[in-house]
Amino acid sequence: MTARPLIVAALLAAVAVPAGDAQGARKRVRLTAFSSCAGLIQYARSHAPKLVSAPMPVLGGGGDEGGGAPRPAAPRAPSPVTEGQGDSSATTVQEQGVDEPDVVKSDGSRVFAVTGRALHAVDARASTPRLLRSLRLPDGWSHELLLHGDRLLVVSQTGDGTLLTEVDVRDASAMRVVHTLTVPGSFVSARLTGATARVVLRSSPPALELPSPLPAPLPPAPPVGIADALRSRSPAGLRSRLSGWVPSAVLRTRRTGRVRKRALVSCRGVRHPARFSGLDILTVLTIDLGRGLPAVDADAIMSSGETVYASAGTLYVATPALDATAIHAFDASRPGTTSYRASGQVPGSLLNQFSLSEHGGVLRAATTAVEEGESVSRVTALGVRSGRLVELGHVGDLGRGERIYAVRFIEDAGYVVTFRQTDPLYTLDLSDPARPVKRGELEMRGYSAYLHPIAENLLLGIGQDATAGGSTLGTQLSLFDVSDLSHPVRLHQRTIASGSNSAAEYDHHAFLWWPKTSLAVLPLQTSEPVFNGAVGFRVQRDGGIAEAGRVWHPSFPAVQRALVVGDRLLTLSDQGLMVGSTDTLSTGAWLPLRSAEG
């Protein structure tokens, strides 16, 4: 998106709910579909000048009012247990039956993995796992995969937007690209339920693009910025054509070379709030992976989007709105179709997708807000009422002066970790959405950044140990007994090494839990002693947390993922696959994954 500077998106987001008006806005949130293309264009052109006077938002994160644990730069970016097929594991996801895109996928026999710009197919059941084919992907980066049957969907970010690539893997040794779909804007996330993939995108209207390249050198004063450019083009100067406001897609058929361009969504498929909140377009594409590209359905709203959560029947997309978070719900209960349901707002900001969870038709949202100059967290229960997500009840005053570092909801219970110097683990009873209650609180040094249920009433926390003053010491694992919500107990704790860190702290896909052998595997980097690989632990209520073994790859690249196929533990880096044992983690065959065919 070379013609759309990031400041455009910043200005679009800035006109969301003003500070101090969040409570009133929560009562007004409701989206209305445009009745015609003329109405959409008139609305967009008449509201574009408001972007000029919008307050500039604070970009970036950090600070006590932020919304998450400190983390290294990484792709974006879980489940009661890691799902799998029989004796094989699958991607660690938040909800069972709802798959999430990742750099590696397995059907229990074949493994498909992305390294660099190459897609690799591996026969993982062969006596010695062997490479079937490496396929060079089209231009792009941040490639992620969704797999259904014999069809792979590769989602990539490009300079022109987002690229969806359909790959036929019926014969993995001859896998081939069938279609590509180029769509404007950035990829937010996606979910796969059955054969239905729902891909969430956000884009700025082409009508708001600035001339590129910008003149150089810029005059010293006054600078010519986006506000001046918008003033010079609005309202009459802004595009009046539909293509200036509604995103379009380009479908290419690899075999025939045929190219088709069409709008992603109809004008009547775009909704907007009663109160103007920006001109970004958030699009949900519905793709039937039983048929492949193009999309079979699309919904759009005039909003941005940052966080995606999905239950088996509902897709939620959330975006910050200054001192609040707007949440949009889409009905995803029927295969091959998606429809808008409701919108609402909660005070404060989300940490990540785990801040949202649906149970019994009720959405729970954990947020951190600022009250009287001090950060404080809460959990809000929301239900759908006449096209609105309305508050049913909330429990607050969680970690005053602290912010949320981890959240996990399991049925009628909630678990929230906050941190500044110590790590309170709050246990919540959410059985009555109108009266959620804080039941227990457990204080420890350090914090957990990811919570994974490994058995009934047992949570494994992965995070950082810390001093009494809050300085981190290294990666730690904590096993919690939450059978009594009023009295949570840490049964076992293990600090791995001084100065260590793990990608599993901020990316749940990097974590593997294999319940058959009580094995937890996570990437690990340590400085004392120097180590870059993966480490496995046996985690048991009575046996504690015992190291099972370590894995490293030639040249010591970072291990990104671990998965189980049969009795083998496969670990993936950008250099290749290492085959090991699920028992001792002892390594065997090494399979380089570097080259790719054209």
Short mmCIF file of C-alpha atoms in Angstrom, two decimals, residues 121-591:
data_model
loop_
_atom_site.label_atom_id
_atom_site.label_comp_id
_atom_site.label_asym_id
_atom_site.label_seq_id
_atom_site.Cartn_x
_atom_site.Cartn_y
_atom_site.Cartn_z
CA ALA A 121 5.33 -30.32 1.65
CA VAL A 122 6.81 -33.10 3.80
CA ASP A 123 5.84 -36.76 4.11
CA ALA A 124 6.00 -37.02 7.90
CA ARG A 125 4.98 -40.71 8.01
CA ALA A 126 7.83 -42.02 5.88
CA SER A 127 10.45 -44.13 7.67
CA THR A 128 12.60 -41.04 7.40
CA PRO A 129 10.48 -37.90 6.80
CA ARG A 130 11.16 -36.63 3.29
CA LEU A 131 10.58 -33.45 1.35
CA LEU A 132 7.94 -33.94 -1.35
CA ARG A 133 8.13 -30.52 -2.97
CA SER A 134 9.02 -26.89 -2.34
CA LEU A 135 6.92 -24.30 -4.14
CA ARG A 136 7.95 -20.67 -4.52
CA LEU A 137 5.15 -18.41 -3.36
CA PRO A 138 4.13 -15.17 -5.12
CA ASP A 139 5.60 -11.91 -3.85
CA GLY A 140 4.82 -11.07 -0.26
CA TRP A 141 5.77 -11.69 3.34
CA SER A 142 4.23 -12.88 6.62
CA HIS A 143 2.82 -15.96 4.90
CA GLU A 144 0.30 -17.95 6.96
CA LEU A 145 -1.64 -21.12 6.14
CA LEU A 146 -5.12 -22.59 6.52
CA LEU A 147 -5.68 -26.22 5.47
CA HIS A 148 -8.89 -28.02 4.64
CA GLY A 149 -8.73 -31.42 2.94
CA ASP A 150 -6.60 -31.11 -0.17
CA ARG A 151 -6.71 -27.33 -0.39
CA LEU A 152 -4.37 -24.83 1.25
CA LEU A 153 -5.12 -21.13 1.59
CA VAL A 154 -1.96 -19.03 1.91
CA VAL A 155 -2.46 -15.49 3.27
CA SER A 156 0.36 -13.06 2.51
CA GLN A 157 0.97 -9.35 2.97
CA THR A 158 2.24 -7.49 -0.11
CA GLY A 159 3.10 -3.95 -1.08
CA ASP A 160 -0.29 -3.72 -2.80
CA GLY A 161 -2.37 -5.17 0.05
CA THR A 162 -3.18 -8.76 0.95
CA LEU A 163 -2.70 -11.78 -1.33
CA LEU A 164 -4.76 -14.96 -0.94
CA THR A 165 -3.27 -17.97 -2.74
CA GLU A 166 -5.19 -21.20 -3.29
CA VAL A 167 -2.91 -24.25 -3.54
CA ASP A 168 -4.04 -27.72 -4.68
CA VAL A 169 -2.27 -30.29 -2.48
CA ARG A 170 -4.09 -33.47 -3.55
CA ASP A 171 -0.73 -34.70 -4.78
CA ALA A 172 1.67 -32.94 -2.46
CA SER A 173 4.64 -33.90 -4.64
CA ALA A 174 3.03 -31.88 -7.44
CA MET A 175 1.20 -29.19 -5.46
CA ARG A 176 0.29 -26.18 -7.57
CA VAL A 177 -1.20 -22.71 -7.33
CA VAL A 178 -4.76 -22.65 -8.69
CA HIS A 179 -5.96 -19.10 -8.01
CA THR A 180 -4.73 -15.91 -6.41
CA LEU A 181 -6.92 -13.12 -5.07
CA THR A 182 -5.35 -9.70 -4.51
CA VAL A 183 -7.30 -7.47 -2.16
CA PRO A 184 -6.48 -3.98 -0.85
CA GLY A 185 -5.59 -3.28 2.74
CA SER A 186 -3.88 -5.20 5.49
CA PHE A 187 -4.64 -8.66 6.83
CA VAL A 188 -6.00 -8.61 10.38
CA SER A 189 -6.60 -12.33 10.99
CA ALA A 190 -8.69 -15.31 9.85
CA ARG A 191 -10.58 -18.28 11.24
CA LEU A 192 -11.55 -21.65 9.74
CA THR A 193 -14.63 -23.57 10.88
CA GLY A 194 -15.24 -26.75 8.90
CA ALA A 195 -14.66 -25.81 5.27
CA THR A 196 -15.51 -22.12 5.81
CA ALA A 197 -12.66 -19.63 6.13
CA ARG A 198 -13.40 -16.08 7.24
CA VAL A 199 -10.65 -13.58 6.41
CA VAL A 200 -10.70 -10.16 8.09
CA LEU A 201 -9.13 -7.20 6.23
CA ARG A 202 -8.93 -3.46 6.84
CA SER A 203 -8.25 -0.81 4.23
CA SER A 204 -8.31 2.94 3.67
CA PRO A 205 -10.50 4.15 0.78
CA PRO A 206 -8.53 4.74 -2.44
CA ALA A 207 -10.22 8.14 -2.66
CA LEU A 208 -8.10 9.28 0.29
CA GLU A 209 -4.78 8.30 -1.26
CA LEU A 210 -2.23 11.08 -1.42
CA PRO A 211 -0.08 11.80 -4.47
CA SER A 212 3.03 9.61 -4.42
CA PRO A 213 5.91 10.15 -4.19
CA LEU A 214 5.68 13.18 -1.91
CA PRO A 215 7.66 16.22 -3.10
CA ALA A 216 11.23 16.42 -1.83
CA PRO A 217 12.66 18.26 -0.12
CA LEU A 218 9.73 19.29 2.06
CA PRO A 219 9.50 23.02 2.71
CA PRO A 220 10.86 23.90 6.16
CA ALA A 221 7.67 25.61 7.34
CA PRO A 222 4.79 25.29 7.28
CA PRO A 223 4.95 21.58 6.28
CA VAL A 224 2.50 20.26 3.73
CA GLY A 225 0.75 17.38 5.47
CA ILE A 226 -2.20 15.11 4.96
CA ALA A 227 -4.61 17.70 6.36
CA ASP A 228 -3.61 20.19 3.68
CA ALA A 229 -3.93 17.51 1.02
CA LEU A 230 -7.38 16.53 2.20
CA ARG A 231 -8.50 20.17 2.35
CA SER A 232 -7.41 20.64 -1.24
CA ARG A 233 -9.41 17.63 -2.34
CA SER A 234 -12.55 17.74 -0.23
CA PRO A 235 -15.38 17.66 -0.65
CA ALA A 236 -15.57 18.30 -4.38
CA GLY A 237 -12.00 17.23 -5.11
CA LEU A 238 -12.43 13.75 -3.65
CA ARG A 239 -13.36 10.95 -6.02
CA SER A 240 -17.05 10.59 -6.67
CA ARG A 241 -16.69 7.19 -8.34
CA LEU A 242 -17.69 4.09 -6.37
CA SER A 243 -14.19 2.65 -6.88
CA GLY A 244 -12.87 5.46 -4.70
CA TRP A 245 -14.71 4.18 -1.63
CA VAL A 246 -15.41 0.44 -1.96
CA PRO A 247 -12.45 -1.98 -2.11
CA SER A 248 -12.14 -4.29 -5.11
CA ALA A 249 -10.34 -7.58 -5.68
CA VAL A 250 -8.37 -9.07 -8.56
CA LEU A 251 -8.75 -12.82 -9.19
CA ARG A 252 -6.12 -14.59 -11.30
CA THR A 253 -6.53 -18.13 -12.58
CA ARG A 254 -3.07 -19.66 -12.87
CA ARG A 255 -3.91 -22.31 -15.53
CA THR A 256 -5.65 -20.01 -18.03
CA GLY A 257 -4.08 -16.68 -17.09
CA ARG A 258 -7.55 -15.13 -16.85
CA VAL A 259 -7.80 -11.97 -14.73
CA ARG A 260 -11.06 -10.67 -13.26
CA LYS A 261 -11.59 -7.54 -11.15
CA ARG A 262 -14.68 -6.87 -9.09
CA ALA A 263 -15.84 -5.04 -5.96
CA LEU A 264 -15.31 -7.00 -2.77
CA VAL A 265 -18.72 -6.03 -1.43
CA SER A 266 -21.85 -4.34 -2.71
CA CYS A 267 -22.85 -0.89 -1.48
CA ARG A 268 -25.74 -2.41 0.47
CA GLY A 269 -23.26 -4.77 2.10
CA VAL A 270 -21.48 -1.85 3.79
CA ARG A 271 -22.68 -0.60 7.18
CA HIS A 272 -21.84 2.52 9.15
CA PRO A 273 -22.54 3.74 12.70
CA ALA A 274 -25.02 6.50 13.40
CA ARG A 275 -22.15 8.56 14.80
CA PHE A 276 -19.35 9.14 12.27
CA SER A 277 -16.29 7.08 13.27
CA GLY A 278 -13.98 7.16 10.29
CA LEU A 279 -13.87 5.98 6.69
CA ASP A 280 -11.73 2.87 6.98
CA ILE A 281 -13.36 -0.25 5.54
CA LEU A 282 -13.33 -3.45 7.57
CA THR A 283 -14.18 -6.42 5.34
CA VAL A 284 -14.95 -10.03 6.29
CA LEU A 285 -14.45 -12.36 3.32
CA THR A 286 -16.12 -15.78 3.50
CA ILE A 287 -14.34 -18.49 1.50
CA ASP A 288 -15.57 -22.03 0.97
CA LEU A 289 -12.36 -24.09 0.95
CA GLY A 290 -14.32 -27.00 -0.43
CA ARG A 291 -14.59 -24.92 -3.65
CA GLY A 292 -11.66 -22.53 -3.37
CA LEU A 293 -11.36 -18.92 -4.47
CA PRO A 294 -13.02 -16.47 -4.99
CA ALA A 295 -14.94 -15.60 -1.82
CA VAL A 296 -18.58 -16.64 -1.70
CA ASP A 297 -19.70 -13.87 0.65
CA ALA A 298 -18.46 -10.54 2.03
CA ASP A 299 -19.56 -8.12 4.72
CA ALA A 300 -18.10 -4.67 5.35
CA ILE A 301 -18.42 -1.85 7.85
CA MET A 302 -16.91 1.62 7.96
CA SER A 303 -14.53 0.92 10.81
CA SER A 304 -11.02 -0.21 11.52
CA GLY A 305 -10.20 -3.57 13.12
CA GLU A 306 -7.32 -4.92 15.18
CA THR A 307 -8.37 -7.94 17.25
CA VAL A 308 -10.24 -11.01 16.00
CA TYR A 309 -11.88 -13.66 18.15
CA ALA A 310 -14.25 -16.40 17.00
CA SER A 311 -16.42 -18.96 18.72
CA ALA A 312 -18.02 -21.80 16.78
CA GLY A 313 -20.93 -19.55 15.80
CA THR A 314 -19.81 -15.91 16.02
CA LEU A 315 -16.91 -13.86 14.70
CA TYR A 316 -15.97 -10.76 16.69
CA VAL A 317 -13.76 -7.91 15.48
CA ALA A 318 -12.60 -5.23 17.91
CA THR A 319 -10.79 -1.92 17.46
CA PRO A 320 -9.58 0.76 19.90
CA ALA A 321 -11.63 3.97 20.10
CA LEU A 322 -9.48 6.27 22.28
CA ASP A 323 -10.68 5.41 25.82
CA ALA A 324 -12.88 2.51 24.73
CA THR A 325 -12.95 -0.53 22.47
CA ALA A 326 -15.59 -1.00 19.79
CA ILE A 327 -16.68 -4.61 19.16
CA HIS A 328 -18.56 -5.87 16.10
CA ALA A 329 -20.24 -9.28 16.04
CA PHE A 330 -20.88 -11.33 12.88
CA ASP A 331 -23.04 -14.46 12.67
CA ALA A 332 -20.77 -17.32 11.55
CA SER A 333 -23.06 -20.19 12.45
CA ARG A 334 -23.89 -21.20 8.86
CA PRO A 335 -21.33 -22.66 6.44
CA GLY A 336 -20.42 -20.44 3.50
CA THR A 337 -22.04 -17.25 4.77
CA THR A 338 -21.38 -14.47 7.27
CA SER A 339 -23.80 -11.76 8.37
CA TYR A 340 -23.51 -8.74 10.64
CA ARG A 341 -25.27 -9.10 14.01
CA ALA A 342 -24.48 -6.31 16.44
CA SER A 343 -22.01 -3.74 17.74
CA GLY A 344 -21.11 -2.35 21.14
CA GLN A 345 -18.35 -0.79 23.21
CA VAL A 346 -16.49 -1.51 26.43
CA PRO A 347 -14.28 0.89 28.39
CA GLY A 348 -10.51 0.53 28.03
CA SER A 349 -8.36 -1.60 25.73
CA LEU A 350 -7.94 -5.31 25.05
CA LEU A 351 -4.68 -7.19 25.49
CA ASN A 352 -5.20 -9.65 22.61
CA GLN A 353 -7.73 -12.18 21.29
CA PHE A 354 -7.82 -13.97 24.67
CA SER A 355 -9.39 -10.85 26.15
CA LEU A 356 -12.59 -11.97 24.41
CA SER A 357 -14.53 -15.19 24.95
CA GLU A 358 -18.08 -16.32 24.27
CA HIS A 359 -19.94 -18.86 26.40
CA GLY A 360 -23.66 -19.59 26.36
CA GLY A 361 -24.26 -16.74 23.94
CA VAL A 362 -22.60 -14.22 26.27
CA LEU A 363 -19.42 -12.38 25.26
CA ARG A 364 -16.89 -11.65 28.02
CA ALA A 365 -14.34 -8.86 27.47
CA ALA A 366 -11.33 -8.15 29.71
CA THR A 367 -10.00 -4.59 29.39
CA THR A 368 -7.64 -2.14 31.06
CA ALA A 369 -8.74 1.50 31.32
CA VAL A 370 -7.57 4.67 33.08
CA GLU A 371 -9.68 5.98 35.94
CA GLU A 372 -8.63 9.16 37.73
CA GLY A 373 -5.13 8.85 36.32
CA GLU A 374 -4.68 5.23 37.40
CA SER A 375 -4.95 2.05 35.34
CA VAL A 376 -7.55 -0.49 36.40
CA SER A 377 -8.95 -3.60 34.74
CA ARG A 378 -12.38 -5.18 34.51
CA VAL A 379 -14.34 -7.96 32.81
CA THR A 380 -17.61 -7.04 31.10
CA ALA A 381 -20.36 -9.47 30.08
CA LEU A 382 -22.26 -8.51 26.92
CA GLY A 383 -25.32 -9.83 25.13
CA VAL A 384 -27.03 -9.06 21.82
CA ARG A 385 -30.15 -6.93 22.13
CA SER A 386 -31.86 -5.46 19.02
CA GLY A 387 -28.68 -5.12 16.99
CA ARG A 388 -26.56 -3.91 19.90
CA LEU A 389 -24.02 -5.55 22.16
CA VAL A 390 -25.19 -4.32 25.55
CA GLU A 391 -23.60 -4.70 28.96
CA LEU A 392 -25.24 -7.35 31.13
CA GLY A 393 -22.89 -6.91 34.06
CA HIS A 394 -19.24 -6.42 34.97
CA VAL A 395 -16.67 -7.04 37.66
CA GLY A 396 -14.04 -4.34 38.15
CA ASP A 397 -11.20 -3.13 40.32
CA LEU A 398 -8.80 -5.81 39.08
CA GLY A 399 -5.17 -4.80 39.61
CA ARG A 400 -5.48 -1.09 40.33
CA GLY A 401 -2.30 0.62 39.14
CA GLU A 402 -1.46 -2.46 37.02
CA ARG A 403 -2.38 -3.73 33.58
CA ILE A 404 -3.50 -7.06 32.18
CA TYR A 405 -0.74 -9.44 31.08
CA ALA A 406 -2.78 -12.61 30.46
CA VAL A 407 -6.42 -13.69 30.24
CA ARG A 408 -8.12 -17.04 29.91
CA PHE A 409 -11.84 -17.85 30.00
CA ILE A 410 -12.95 -21.45 30.48
CA GLU A 411 -16.70 -21.99 30.47
CA ASP A 412 -18.12 -20.07 33.49
CA ALA A 413 -14.72 -19.13 34.94
CA GLY A 414 -12.30 -16.35 34.11
CA TYR A 415 -8.61 -15.98 34.94
CA VAL A 416 -6.91 -12.59 34.71
CA VAL A 417 -3.23 -11.83 35.39
CA THR A 418 -2.17 -8.24 36.08
CA PHE A 419 1.35 -7.04 36.80
CA ARG A 420 3.50 -4.12 37.82
CA GLN A 421 5.75 -5.56 40.51
CA THR A 422 3.90 -8.71 41.56
CA ASP A 423 1.62 -11.06 39.63
CA PRO A 424 -1.92 -11.25 40.97
CA LEU A 425 -3.90 -14.09 39.39
CA TYR A 426 -7.57 -13.21 39.77
CA THR A 427 -10.19 -15.96 39.56
CA LEU A 428 -13.68 -14.92 38.45
CA ASP A 429 -17.07 -16.60 38.71
CA LEU A 430 -18.96 -15.68 35.52
CA SER A 431 -21.87 -18.10 35.88
CA ASP A 432 -24.32 -15.20 36.28
CA PRO A 433 -23.55 -12.66 33.50
CA ALA A 434 -25.53 -9.99 35.33
CA ARG A 435 -23.44 -10.43 38.49
CA PRO A 436 -19.91 -11.62 37.71
CA VAL A 437 -17.85 -11.96 40.88
CA LYS A 438 -14.15 -11.94 41.77
CA ARG A 439 -13.65 -15.06 43.86
CA GLY A 440 -9.94 -15.33 44.55
CA GLU A 441 -6.58 -13.63 44.22
CA LEU A 442 -3.12 -15.17 44.24
CA GLU A 443 -0.05 -12.92 44.44
CA MET A 444 3.40 -14.04 43.27
CA ARG A 445 6.55 -12.47 41.91
CA GLY A 446 6.69 -12.09 38.14
CA TYR A 447 3.81 -12.73 35.76
CA SER A 448 2.23 -15.21 33.37
CA ALA A 449 1.79 -13.93 29.81
CA TYR A 450 -0.01 -17.03 28.50
CA LEU A 451 -2.34 -19.42 30.34
CA HIS A 452 -3.03 -22.89 28.92
CA PRO A 453 -5.46 -25.41 30.44
CA ILE A 454 -3.68 -28.78 30.54
CA ALA A 455 -6.32 -30.74 32.47
CA GLU A 456 -9.48 -30.13 34.42
CA ASN A 457 -8.78 -27.39 36.99
CA LEU A 458 -5.10 -27.16 36.01
CA LEU A 459 -3.62 -24.09 34.27
CA LEU A 460 -0.05 -23.83 33.00
CA GLY A 461 1.27 -20.28 32.98
CA ILE A 462 4.20 -19.19 30.81
CA GLY A 463 5.80 -15.85 31.52
CA GLN A 464 8.65 -14.23 33.41
CA ASP A 465 9.99 -14.58 36.93
CA ALA A 466 10.77 -11.22 38.54
CA THR A 467 12.37 -9.59 41.55
CA ALA A 468 10.32 -8.02 44.30
CA GLY A 469 10.81 -4.72 42.47
CA GLY A 470 9.39 -6.05 39.21
CA SER A 471 12.63 -6.60 37.22
CA THR A 472 12.31 -9.71 35.06
CA LEU A 473 14.69 -12.63 35.65
CA GLY A 474 13.86 -15.13 32.92
CA THR A 475 11.18 -17.44 31.53
CA GLN A 476 9.15 -19.25 34.17
CA LEU A 477 6.49 -21.95 34.12
CA SER A 478 3.81 -22.07 36.81
CA LEU A 479 1.23 -24.80 37.41
CA PHE A 480 -1.99 -23.56 39.04
CA ASP A 481 -4.75 -25.53 40.72
CA VAL A 482 -8.01 -23.61 40.17
CA SER A 483 -10.44 -26.26 41.40
CA ASP A 484 -11.52 -23.83 44.15
CA LEU A 485 -12.03 -20.40 42.59
CA SER A 486 -11.91 -18.80 46.03
CA HIS A 487 -8.48 -20.27 46.77
CA PRO A 488 -6.28 -20.67 43.64
CA VAL A 489 -2.97 -22.37 44.40
CA ARG A 490 0.36 -22.44 42.57
CA LEU A 491 1.40 -26.09 42.83
CA HIS A 492 4.75 -25.84 41.05
CA GLN A 493 7.03 -23.17 39.62
CA ARG A 494 10.20 -23.38 37.52
CA THR A 495 12.46 -20.58 36.31
CA ILE A 496 14.40 -21.82 33.28
CA ALA A 497 17.48 -19.60 33.09
CA SER A 498 18.63 -16.06 33.78
CA GLY A 499 17.81 -13.72 30.90
CA SER A 500 15.77 -16.35 29.03
CA ASN A 501 12.69 -15.65 26.94
CA SER A 502 10.23 -17.66 24.87
CA ALA A 503 8.07 -16.79 21.88
CA ALA A 504 5.27 -18.72 23.61
CA GLU A 505 4.94 -15.77 25.97
CA TYR A 506 3.39 -13.66 23.19
CA ASP A 507 2.45 -16.17 20.46
CA HIS A 508 0.33 -19.13 21.57
CA HIS A 509 0.95 -20.90 18.25
CA ALA A 510 4.56 -21.38 19.39
CA PHE A 511 3.38 -23.50 22.34
CA LEU A 512 2.71 -27.26 22.13
CA TRP A 513 0.87 -29.26 24.76
CA TRP A 514 0.77 -33.02 24.09
CA PRO A 515 -1.55 -34.48 26.75
CA LYS A 516 -0.80 -38.14 25.95
CA THR A 517 2.66 -37.81 27.50
CA SER A 518 2.10 -34.64 29.59
CA LEU A 519 4.64 -32.87 27.35
CA ALA A 520 4.90 -29.09 27.00
CA VAL A 521 7.29 -27.80 24.33
CA LEU A 522 8.21 -24.16 23.82
CA PRO A 523 10.89 -22.21 21.94
CA LEU A 524 13.60 -20.87 24.21
CA GLN A 525 16.46 -18.41 24.00
CA THR A 526 18.91 -18.03 26.86
CA SER A 527 22.01 -15.93 27.40
CA GLU A 528 23.47 -17.78 30.43
CA PRO A 529 24.35 -20.29 29.05
CA VAL A 530 23.76 -19.40 25.40
CA PHE A 531 20.98 -21.54 23.89
CA ASN A 532 18.62 -21.09 20.94
CA GLY A 533 16.19 -23.94 20.33
CA ALA A 534 13.26 -25.62 22.06
CA VAL A 535 12.83 -27.20 25.46
CA GLY A 536 10.34 -29.83 26.62
CA PHE A 537 8.86 -30.34 30.10
CA ARG A 538 6.80 -33.07 31.72
CA VAL A 539 4.09 -31.23 33.63
CA GLN A 540 2.03 -33.14 36.18
CA ARG A 541 0.07 -32.33 39.30
CA ASP A 542 2.10 -34.73 41.43
CA GLY A 543 5.32 -34.88 39.43
CA GLY A 544 5.85 -31.15 39.10
CA ILE A 545 7.60 -29.48 36.15
CA ALA A 546 10.57 -31.58 35.02
CA GLU A 547 12.71 -30.89 31.97
CA ALA A 548 12.39 -33.71 29.39
CA GLY A 549 15.03 -32.57 26.92
CA ARG A 550 16.20 -29.90 24.49
CA VAL A 551 16.32 -29.52 20.71
CA TRP A 552 18.48 -27.27 18.56
CA HIS A 553 19.00 -27.00 14.82
CA PRO A 554 22.22 -26.72 12.77
CA SER A 555 23.54 -23.13 12.82
CA PHE A 556 21.24 -22.49 15.81
CA PRO A 557 18.31 -20.64 14.17
CA ALA A 558 15.30 -19.87 16.36
CA VAL A 559 12.85 -22.77 16.62
CA GLN A 560 9.41 -21.47 15.64
CA ARG A 561 7.05 -24.42 16.11
CA ALA A 562 6.80 -27.93 17.49
CA LEU A 563 4.30 -30.60 16.43
CA VAL A 564 3.70 -34.31 16.93
CA VAL A 565 3.17 -36.88 14.16
CA GLY A 566 2.96 -40.42 15.48
CA ASP A 567 5.73 -40.94 18.02
CA ARG A 568 7.83 -38.19 16.48
CA LEU A 569 8.37 -34.64 17.65
CA LEU A 570 8.98 -32.30 14.69
CA THR A 571 10.46 -28.86 15.33
CA LEU A 572 10.47 -26.15 12.64
CA SER A 573 12.88 -23.28 12.06
CA ASP A 574 13.43 -21.13 8.99
CA GLN A 575 16.22 -23.55 8.06
CA GLY A 576 14.38 -26.86 8.24
CA LEU A 577 12.65 -29.62 10.22
CA MET A 578 14.33 -31.62 12.96
CA VAL A 579 12.89 -35.05 13.74
CA GLY A 580 13.05 -36.11 17.38
CA SER A 581 11.47 -38.30 20.02
CA THR A 582 8.39 -37.35 22.03
CA ASP A 583 9.92 -39.32 24.89
CA THR A 584 13.39 -37.84 25.39
CA LEU A 585 13.40 -35.16 22.63
CA SER A 586 16.58 -36.84 21.32
CA THR A 587 17.09 -35.75 17.72
CA GLY A 588 17.39 -37.87 14.59
CA ALA A 589 16.93 -36.89 10.96
CA TRP A 590 17.49 -33.29 9.81
CA LEU A 591 15.50 -32.09 6.80
#
